[in-house]
mmCIF file of C-alpha atoms in Angstrom:
data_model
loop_
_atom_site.group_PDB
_atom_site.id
_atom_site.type_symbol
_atom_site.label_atom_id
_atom_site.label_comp_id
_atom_site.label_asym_id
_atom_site.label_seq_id
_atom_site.Cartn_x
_atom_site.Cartn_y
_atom_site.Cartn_z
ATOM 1 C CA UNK A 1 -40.352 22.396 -15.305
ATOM 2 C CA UNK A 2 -43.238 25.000 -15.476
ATOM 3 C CA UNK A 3 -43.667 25.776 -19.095
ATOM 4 C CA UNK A 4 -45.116 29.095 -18.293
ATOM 5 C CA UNK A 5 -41.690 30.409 -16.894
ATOM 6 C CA UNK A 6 -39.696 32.839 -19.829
ATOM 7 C CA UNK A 7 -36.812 31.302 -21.150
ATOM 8 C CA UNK A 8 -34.157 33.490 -18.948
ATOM 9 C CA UNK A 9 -36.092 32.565 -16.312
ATOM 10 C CA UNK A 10 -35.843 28.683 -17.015
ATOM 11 C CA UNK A 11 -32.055 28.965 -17.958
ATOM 12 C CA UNK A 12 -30.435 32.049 -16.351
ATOM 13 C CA UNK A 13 -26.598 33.147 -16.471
ATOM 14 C CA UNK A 14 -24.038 32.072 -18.911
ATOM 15 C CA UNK A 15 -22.706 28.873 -16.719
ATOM 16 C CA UNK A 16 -26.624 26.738 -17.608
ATOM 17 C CA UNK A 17 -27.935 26.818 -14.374
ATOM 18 C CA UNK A 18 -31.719 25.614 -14.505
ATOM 19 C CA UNK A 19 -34.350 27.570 -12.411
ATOM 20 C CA UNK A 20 -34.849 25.137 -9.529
ATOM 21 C CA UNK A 21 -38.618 22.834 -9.469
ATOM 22 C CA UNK A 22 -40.931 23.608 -6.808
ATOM 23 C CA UNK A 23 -42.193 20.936 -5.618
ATOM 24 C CA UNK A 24 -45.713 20.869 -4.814
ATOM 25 C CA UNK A 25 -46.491 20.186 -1.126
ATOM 26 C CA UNK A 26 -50.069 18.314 -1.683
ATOM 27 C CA UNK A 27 -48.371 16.264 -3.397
ATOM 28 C CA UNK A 28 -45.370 15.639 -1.026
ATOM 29 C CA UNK A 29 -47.710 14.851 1.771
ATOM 30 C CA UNK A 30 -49.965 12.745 -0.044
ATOM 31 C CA UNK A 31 -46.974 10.240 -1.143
ATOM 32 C CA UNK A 32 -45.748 10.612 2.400
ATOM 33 C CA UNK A 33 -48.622 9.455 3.928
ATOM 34 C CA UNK A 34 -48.602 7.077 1.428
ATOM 35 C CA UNK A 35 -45.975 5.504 2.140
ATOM 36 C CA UNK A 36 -46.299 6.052 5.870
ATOM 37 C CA UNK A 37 -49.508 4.055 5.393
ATOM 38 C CA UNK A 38 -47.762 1.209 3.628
ATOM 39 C CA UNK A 39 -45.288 1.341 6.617
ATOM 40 C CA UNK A 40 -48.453 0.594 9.155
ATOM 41 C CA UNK A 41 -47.194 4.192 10.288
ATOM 42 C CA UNK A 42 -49.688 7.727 11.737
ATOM 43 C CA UNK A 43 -49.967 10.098 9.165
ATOM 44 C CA UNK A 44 -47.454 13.046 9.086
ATOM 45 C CA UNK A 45 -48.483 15.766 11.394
ATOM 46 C CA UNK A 46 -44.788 17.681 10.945
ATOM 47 C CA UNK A 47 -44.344 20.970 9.657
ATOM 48 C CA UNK A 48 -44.737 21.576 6.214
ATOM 49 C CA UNK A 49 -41.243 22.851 5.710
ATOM 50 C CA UNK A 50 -40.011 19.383 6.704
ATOM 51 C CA UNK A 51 -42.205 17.332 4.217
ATOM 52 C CA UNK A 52 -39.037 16.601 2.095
ATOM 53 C CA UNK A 53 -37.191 15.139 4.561
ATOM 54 C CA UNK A 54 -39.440 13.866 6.171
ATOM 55 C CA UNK A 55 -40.988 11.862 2.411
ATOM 56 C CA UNK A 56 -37.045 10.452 2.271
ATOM 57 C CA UNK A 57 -36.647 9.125 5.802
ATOM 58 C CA UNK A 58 -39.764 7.115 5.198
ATOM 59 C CA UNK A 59 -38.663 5.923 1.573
ATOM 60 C CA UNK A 60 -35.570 4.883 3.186
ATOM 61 C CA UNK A 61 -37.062 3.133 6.042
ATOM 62 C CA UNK A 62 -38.996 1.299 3.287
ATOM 63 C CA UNK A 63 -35.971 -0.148 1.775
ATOM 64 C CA UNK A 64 -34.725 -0.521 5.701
ATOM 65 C CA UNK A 65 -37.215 -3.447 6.351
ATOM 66 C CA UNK A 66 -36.444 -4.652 3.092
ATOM 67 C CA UNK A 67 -39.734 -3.626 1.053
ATOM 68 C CA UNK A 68 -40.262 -2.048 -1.918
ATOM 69 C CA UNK A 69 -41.364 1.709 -1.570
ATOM 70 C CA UNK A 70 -44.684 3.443 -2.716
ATOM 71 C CA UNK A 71 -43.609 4.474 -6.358
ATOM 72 C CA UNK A 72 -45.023 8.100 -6.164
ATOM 73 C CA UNK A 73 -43.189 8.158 -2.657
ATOM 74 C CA UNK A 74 -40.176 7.328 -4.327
ATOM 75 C CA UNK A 75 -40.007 9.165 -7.287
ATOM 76 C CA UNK A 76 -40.603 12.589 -5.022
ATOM 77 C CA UNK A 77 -38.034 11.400 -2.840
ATOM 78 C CA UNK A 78 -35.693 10.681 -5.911
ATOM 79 C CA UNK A 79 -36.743 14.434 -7.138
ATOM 80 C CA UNK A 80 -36.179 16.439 -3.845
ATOM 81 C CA UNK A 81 -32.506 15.009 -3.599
ATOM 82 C CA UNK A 82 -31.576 15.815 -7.482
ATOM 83 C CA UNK A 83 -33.066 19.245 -7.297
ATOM 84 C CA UNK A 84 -31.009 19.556 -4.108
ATOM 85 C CA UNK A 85 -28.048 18.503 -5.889
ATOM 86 C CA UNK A 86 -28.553 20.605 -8.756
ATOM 87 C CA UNK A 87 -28.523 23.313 -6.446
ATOM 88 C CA UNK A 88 -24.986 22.277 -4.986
ATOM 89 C CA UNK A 89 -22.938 21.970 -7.518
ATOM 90 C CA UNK A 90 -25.186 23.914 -10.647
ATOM 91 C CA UNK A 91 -24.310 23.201 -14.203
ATOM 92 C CA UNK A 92 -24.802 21.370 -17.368
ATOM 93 C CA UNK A 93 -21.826 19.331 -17.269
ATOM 94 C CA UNK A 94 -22.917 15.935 -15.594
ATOM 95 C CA UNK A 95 -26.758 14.096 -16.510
ATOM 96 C CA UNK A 96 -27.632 12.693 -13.084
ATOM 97 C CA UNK A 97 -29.915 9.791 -14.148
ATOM 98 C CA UNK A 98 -32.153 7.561 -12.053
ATOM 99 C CA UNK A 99 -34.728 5.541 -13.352
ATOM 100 C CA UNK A 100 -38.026 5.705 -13.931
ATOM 101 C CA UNK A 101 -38.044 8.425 -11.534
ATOM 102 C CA UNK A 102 -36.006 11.723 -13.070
ATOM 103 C CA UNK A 103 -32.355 13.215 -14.211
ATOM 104 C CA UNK A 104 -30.963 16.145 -13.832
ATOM 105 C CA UNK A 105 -27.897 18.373 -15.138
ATOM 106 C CA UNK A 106 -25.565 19.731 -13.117
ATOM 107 C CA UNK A 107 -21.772 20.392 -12.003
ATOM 108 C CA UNK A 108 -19.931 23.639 -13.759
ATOM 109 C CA UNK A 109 -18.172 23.053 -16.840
ATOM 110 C CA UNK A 110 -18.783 22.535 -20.750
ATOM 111 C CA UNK A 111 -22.102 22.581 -21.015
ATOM 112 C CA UNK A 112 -23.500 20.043 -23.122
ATOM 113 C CA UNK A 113 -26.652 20.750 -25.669
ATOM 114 C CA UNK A 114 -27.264 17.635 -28.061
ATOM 115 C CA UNK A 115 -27.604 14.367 -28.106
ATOM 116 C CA UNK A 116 -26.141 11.631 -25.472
ATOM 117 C CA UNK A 117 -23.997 13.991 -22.635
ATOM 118 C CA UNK A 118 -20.832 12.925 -22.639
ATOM 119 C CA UNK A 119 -21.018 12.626 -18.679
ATOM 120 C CA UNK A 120 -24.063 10.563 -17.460
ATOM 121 C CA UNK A 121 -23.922 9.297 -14.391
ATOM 122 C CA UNK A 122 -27.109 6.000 -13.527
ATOM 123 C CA UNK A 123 -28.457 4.368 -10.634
ATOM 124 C CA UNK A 124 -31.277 3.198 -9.011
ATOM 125 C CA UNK A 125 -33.645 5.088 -6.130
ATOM 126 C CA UNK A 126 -32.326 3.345 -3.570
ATOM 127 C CA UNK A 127 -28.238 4.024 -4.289
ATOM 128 C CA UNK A 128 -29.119 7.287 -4.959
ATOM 129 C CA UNK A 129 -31.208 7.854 -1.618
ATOM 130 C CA UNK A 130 -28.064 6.504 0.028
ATOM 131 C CA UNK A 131 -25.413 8.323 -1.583
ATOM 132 C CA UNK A 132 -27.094 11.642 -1.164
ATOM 133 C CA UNK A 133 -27.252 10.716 2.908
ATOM 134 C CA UNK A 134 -23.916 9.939 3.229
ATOM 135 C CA UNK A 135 -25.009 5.774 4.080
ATOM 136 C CA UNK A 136 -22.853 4.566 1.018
ATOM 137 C CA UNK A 137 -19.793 6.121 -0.375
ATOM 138 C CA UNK A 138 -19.138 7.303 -4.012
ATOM 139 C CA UNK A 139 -16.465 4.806 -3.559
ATOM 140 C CA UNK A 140 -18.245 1.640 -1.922
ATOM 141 C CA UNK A 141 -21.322 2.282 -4.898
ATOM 142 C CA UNK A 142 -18.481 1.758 -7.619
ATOM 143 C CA UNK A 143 -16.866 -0.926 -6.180
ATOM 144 C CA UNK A 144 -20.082 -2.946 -5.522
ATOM 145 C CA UNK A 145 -21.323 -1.726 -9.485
ATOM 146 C CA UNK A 146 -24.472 -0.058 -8.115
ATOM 147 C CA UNK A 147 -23.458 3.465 -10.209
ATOM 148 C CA UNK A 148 -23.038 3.443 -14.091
ATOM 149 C CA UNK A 149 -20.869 6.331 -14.635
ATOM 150 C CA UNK A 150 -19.574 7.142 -17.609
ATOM 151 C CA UNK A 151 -16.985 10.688 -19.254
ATOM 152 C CA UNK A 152 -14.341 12.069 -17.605
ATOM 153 C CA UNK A 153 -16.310 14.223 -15.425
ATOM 154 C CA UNK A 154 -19.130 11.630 -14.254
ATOM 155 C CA UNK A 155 -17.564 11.369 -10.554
ATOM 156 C CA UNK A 156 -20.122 13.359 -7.779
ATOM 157 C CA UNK A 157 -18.075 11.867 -5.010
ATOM 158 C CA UNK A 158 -17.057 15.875 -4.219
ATOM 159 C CA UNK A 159 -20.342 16.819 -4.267
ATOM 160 C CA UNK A 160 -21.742 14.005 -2.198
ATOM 161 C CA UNK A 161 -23.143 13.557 0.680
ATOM 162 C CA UNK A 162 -25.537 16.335 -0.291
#
């Protein structure tokens, strides 16, 4: 979060929505080519307004042939699907956690201020890459153990795929 931002800007309205991170598109492009060179892969040569995407599809075709992904690759991939999430369903409600990569708050409802959230929801890059696409269910992740979710309102399956 930019520190320089006023606080109204950082937490506007009454319901704790969080100003939305811009991601920085040197950055992007330099952990997709990253990992695009780890794949034995050209370069991207998309548009810029794809990057995103375009950093997830190769993080995911990473775990596809069954390697490990570039960690700056997939911590921005990680990133761009929270924010995009936090953007969905905006809130304070729910703690979104995947580690080491980032969290995020979201879904509408009692927001929560101190100390553990009562709603925390944990998984790894690679179930969270999925769920967000739609490959693996809310559902299917529990079942198999790959989500930690814990509070009454820890359940994105409504808000997922994003």
């Amino acid at each position: 979060m930019n520190d320089d931002l006023r606080l109204d800007e950082r937490f506007p309205g009454d319901n704790g929505e969080v100003a939305a991170r811009k991601m920085d598109r040197e950055k992007l492009r330099s952990a997709l080519d990253g990992q695009l060179v780890a794949l034995d892969e050209p370069s991207y040569d998309g548009p810029e307004s794809a990057l995103p995407d375009a950093l997830v599809a190769a993080v995911l075709s990473a775990y596809d042939r069954g390697l490990t992904p570039e960690r700056d690759a997939a911590r921005q991939a990680v990133r761009h699907l929270l924010d995009r999430l936090a953007a969905a369903a905006p809130g304070r409600t729910v703690e979104v956690r995947v580690p080491p990569y980032a969290a995020v708050q979201a879904i509408a409802g009692p927001r929560h201020t101190r100390g553990t959230p009562p709603n925390v929801v944990e998984m790894d890059g690679r179930t969270w890459i999925e769920l967000a696409l739609g490959r693996l269910t809310w559902a299917e992740a529990m079942a198999k153990g790959a989500v930690s979710a814990s509070g009454a309102r820890a359940d994105l399956s409504e808000h997922l795929p994003l």
